[in-house]
PDB file of C-alpha atoms in Angstrom:
ATOM      1  CA  MET A 191      -2.536-194.365 -12.315  1.00  0.00           C
ATOM      2  CA  PRO A 192      -4.530-191.102 -12.165  1.00  0.00           C
ATOM      3  CA  SER A 193      -6.915-190.539  -9.275  1.00  0.00           C
ATOM      4  CA  THR A 194     -10.670-190.442  -9.911  1.00  0.00           C
ATOM      5  CA  GLU A 195     -10.515-186.657  -9.423  1.00  0.00           C
ATOM      6  CA  ASP A 196      -7.787-186.375 -12.075  1.00  0.00           C
ATOM      7  CA  ARG A 197      -9.847-188.551 -14.428  1.00  0.00           C
ATOM      8  CA  ALA A 198     -12.881-186.272 -14.028  1.00  0.00           C
ATOM      9  CA  ARG A 199     -10.738-183.193 -14.722  1.00  0.00           C
ATOM     10  CA  ASP A 200      -9.111-184.836 -17.728  1.00  0.00           C
ATOM     11  CA  GLU A 201     -12.514-185.872 -19.064  1.00  0.00           C
ATOM     12  CA  LEU A 202     -13.865-182.328 -18.696  1.00  0.00           C
ATOM     13  CA  ARG A 203     -10.850-180.966 -20.591  1.00  0.00           C
ATOM     14  CA  GLU A 204     -11.291-183.597 -23.296  1.00  0.00           C
ATOM     15  CA  LEU A 205     -15.034-183.033 -23.683  1.00  0.00           C
ATOM     16  CA  ILE A 206     -14.667-179.254 -23.859  1.00  0.00           C
ATOM     17  CA  GLY A 207     -11.844-179.599 -26.393  1.00  0.00           C
ATOM     18  CA  VAL A 208     -10.899-176.465 -28.267  1.00  0.00           C
ATOM     19  CA  ASP A 209     -13.791-174.103 -27.633  1.00  0.00           C
ATOM     20  CA  ASP A 210     -12.717-170.468 -27.674  1.00  0.00           C
ATOM     21  CA  SER A 211     -15.875-169.462 -25.775  1.00  0.00           C
ATOM     22  CA  VAL A 212     -14.888-171.620 -22.773  1.00  0.00           C
ATOM     23  CA  GLU A 213     -12.266-170.926 -20.120  1.00  0.00           C
ATOM     24  CA  LEU A 214     -11.089-173.743 -17.843  1.00  0.00           C
ATOM     25  CA  ARG A 215      -9.633-172.741 -14.486  1.00  0.00           C
ATOM     26  CA  PRO A 216      -9.140-174.089 -10.971  1.00  0.00           C
ATOM     27  CA  MET A 217     -11.777-172.838  -8.562  1.00  0.00           C
ATOM     28  CA  PHE A 218     -12.473-173.882  -4.946  1.00  0.00           C
ATOM     29  CA  GLY A 219     -10.565-177.146  -5.336  1.00  0.00           C
ATOM     30  CA  ALA A 220     -12.398-178.055  -8.554  1.00  0.00           C
ATOM     31  CA  LEU A 221     -11.790-177.476 -12.254  1.00  0.00           C
ATOM     32  CA  ALA A 222     -14.435-175.070 -13.510  1.00  0.00           C
ATOM     33  CA  ALA A 223     -15.595-174.448 -17.082  1.00  0.00           C
ATOM     34  CA  LEU A 224     -16.713-170.863 -17.618  1.00  0.00           C
ATOM     35  CA  VAL A 225     -18.496-169.056 -20.420  1.00  0.00           C
ATOM     36  CA  ASP A 226     -18.445-165.251 -20.379  1.00  0.00           C
ATOM     37  CA  GLY A 227     -16.900-165.483 -16.882  1.00  0.00           C
ATOM     38  CA  HIS A 228     -19.719-167.621 -15.449  1.00  0.00           C
ATOM     39  CA  VAL A 229     -19.386-171.265 -14.348  1.00  0.00           C
ATOM     40  CA  PHE A 230     -21.449-173.802 -16.288  1.00  0.00           C
ATOM     41  CA  ALA A 231     -19.644-177.041 -15.370  1.00  0.00           C
ATOM     42  CA  VAL A 232     -17.239-178.366 -12.755  1.00  0.00           C
ATOM     43  CA  ALA A 233     -15.093-181.446 -12.316  1.00  0.00           C
ATOM     44  CA  MET A 234     -15.286-182.002  -8.586  1.00  0.00           C
ATOM     45  CA  GLY A 235     -14.086-185.165  -6.958  1.00  0.00           C
ATOM     46  CA  GLU A 236     -14.963-187.989  -9.313  1.00  0.00           C
ATOM     47  CA  GLN A 237     -17.972-186.194 -10.826  1.00  0.00           C
ATOM     48  CA  ILE A 238     -18.650-183.712 -13.564  1.00  0.00           C
ATOM     49  CA  GLY A 239     -21.531-181.425 -12.697  1.00  0.00           C
ATOM     50  CA  VAL A 240     -23.458-179.069 -14.951  1.00  0.00           C
ATOM     51  CA  LYS A 241     -25.512-175.964 -14.188  1.00  0.00           C
ATOM     52  CA  LEU A 242     -28.942-176.074 -15.794  1.00  0.00           C
ATOM     53  CA  GLY A 243     -32.370-174.485 -15.735  1.00  0.00           C
ATOM     54  CA  ARG A 244     -35.204-176.046 -13.744  1.00  0.00           C
ATOM     55  CA  ASP A 245     -36.659-178.231 -16.519  1.00  0.00           C
ATOM     56  CA  ALA A 246     -33.276-179.555 -17.657  1.00  0.00           C
ATOM     57  CA  LEU A 247     -32.273-180.209 -14.022  1.00  0.00           C
ATOM     58  CA  ALA A 248     -35.418-182.312 -13.607  1.00  0.00           C
ATOM     59  CA  GLU A 249     -34.713-184.172 -16.852  1.00  0.00           C
ATOM     60  CA  LEU A 250     -31.125-184.954 -15.863  1.00  0.00           C
ATOM     61  CA  GLY A 251     -32.193-185.701 -12.289  1.00  0.00           C
ATOM     62  CA  ALA A 252     -34.544-188.414 -13.532  1.00  0.00           C
ATOM     63  CA  MET A 253     -31.587-190.335 -14.961  1.00  0.00           C
ATOM     64  CA  PRO A 254     -30.107-193.081 -12.790  1.00  0.00           C
ATOM     65  CA  GLY A 255     -26.760-192.011 -11.340  1.00  0.00           C
ATOM     66  CA  SER A 256     -27.344-188.245 -11.479  1.00  0.00           C
ATOM     67  CA  GLU A 257     -27.153-186.439  -8.144  1.00  0.00           C
ATOM     68  CA  THR A 258     -27.334-182.912  -6.807  1.00  0.00           C
ATOM     69  CA  LEU A 259     -23.745-181.725  -6.678  1.00  0.00           C
ATOM     70  CA  MET A 260     -22.252-181.204  -3.227  1.00  0.00           C
ATOM     71  CA  MET A 261     -19.475-178.792  -2.273  1.00  0.00           C
ATOM     72  CA  GLY A 262     -18.445-179.995   1.153  1.00  0.00           C
ATOM     73  CA  SER A 263     -21.716-180.182   3.075  1.00  0.00           C
ATOM     74  CA  ARG A 264     -23.470-177.617   0.863  1.00  0.00           C
ATOM     75  CA  GLN A 265     -25.921-178.720  -1.825  1.00  0.00           C
ATOM     76  CA  MET A 266     -25.427-176.903  -5.109  1.00  0.00           C
ATOM     77  CA  LYS A 267     -29.066-177.123  -6.192  1.00  0.00           C
ATOM     78  CA  ALA A 268     -28.532-175.570  -9.642  1.00  0.00           C
ATOM     79  CA  TYR A 269     -26.036-178.331 -10.521  1.00  0.00           C
ATOM     80  CA  ARG A 270     -26.502-182.030 -11.276  1.00  0.00           C
ATOM     81  CA  SER A 271     -23.837-184.639 -11.834  1.00  0.00           C
ATOM     82  CA  LEU A 272     -23.597-186.449 -15.128  1.00  0.00           C
ATOM     83  CA  PRO A 273     -24.157-190.186 -14.601  1.00  0.00           C
ATOM     84  CA  SER A 274     -20.819-191.988 -14.766  1.00  0.00           C
ATOM     85  CA  ARG A 275     -22.128-194.582 -17.225  1.00  0.00           C
ATOM     86  CA  MET A 276     -23.500-191.968 -19.623  1.00  0.00           C
ATOM     87  CA  PRO A 277     -21.826-192.223 -23.065  1.00  0.00           C
ATOM     88  CA  SER A 278     -19.314-189.475 -23.914  1.00  0.00           C
ATOM     89  CA  ALA A 279     -21.432-188.043 -26.742  1.00  0.00           C
ATOM     90  CA  GLU A 280     -24.366-187.627 -24.360  1.00  0.00           C
ATOM     91  CA  ARG A 281     -22.100-186.126 -21.673  1.00  0.00           C
ATOM     92  CA  LEU A 282     -20.863-183.596 -24.233  1.00  0.00           C
ATOM     93  CA  ALA A 283     -24.450-182.761 -25.206  1.00  0.00           C
ATOM     94  CA  TRP A 284     -25.265-181.972 -21.549  1.00  0.00           C
ATOM     95  CA  LEU A 285     -22.128-179.822 -21.241  1.00  0.00           C
ATOM     96  CA  LEU A 286     -23.123-177.844 -24.322  1.00  0.00           C
ATOM     97  CA  ARG A 287     -26.644-177.482 -22.993  1.00  0.00           C
ATOM     98  CA  ALA A 288     -25.259-176.143 -19.707  1.00  0.00           C
ATOM     99  CA  ARG A 289     -22.926-173.756 -21.560  1.00  0.00           C
ATOM    100  CA  ASP A 290     -25.801-172.417 -23.648  1.00  0.00           C
ATOM    101  CA  HIS A 291     -28.060-172.086 -20.586  1.00  0.00           C
ATOM    102  CA  VAL A 292     -25.507-170.098 -18.580  1.00  0.00           C
ATOM    103  CA  SER A 293     -24.555-167.983 -21.575  1.00  0.00           C
ATOM    104  CA  SER A 294     -28.212-167.080 -22.176  1.00  0.00           C
ATOM    105  CA  GLN A 295     -28.667-166.078 -18.524  1.00  0.00           C
ATOM    106  CA  HIS A 296     -25.938-163.426 -18.730  1.00  0.00           C
ATOM    107  CA  ARG A 297     -26.585-161.609 -21.993  1.00  0.00           C
TER     108      ARG A 297
END
């Protein structure tokens, strides 16, 4: 049976699917999703976290089960976890929102 970390990585791969604009690669013990060389999502531990702008972070943060992502003891304040009970279609929508946000920041 896969570990919770493996399940999060598998889910990230599945949600991203075939998207030529996205690169998946291991980074700092996590699986990172990058657009134009910049991280927009990570599967870390049993969570998938997304990088968002301030308003979207607040919106996601208001949802039960979403937390500020932690890397060791360090808070990654630009990232929030997707609630584990969030439906897949909604999780994908947040991933795409994060991808578009990060892509727009680096044009």
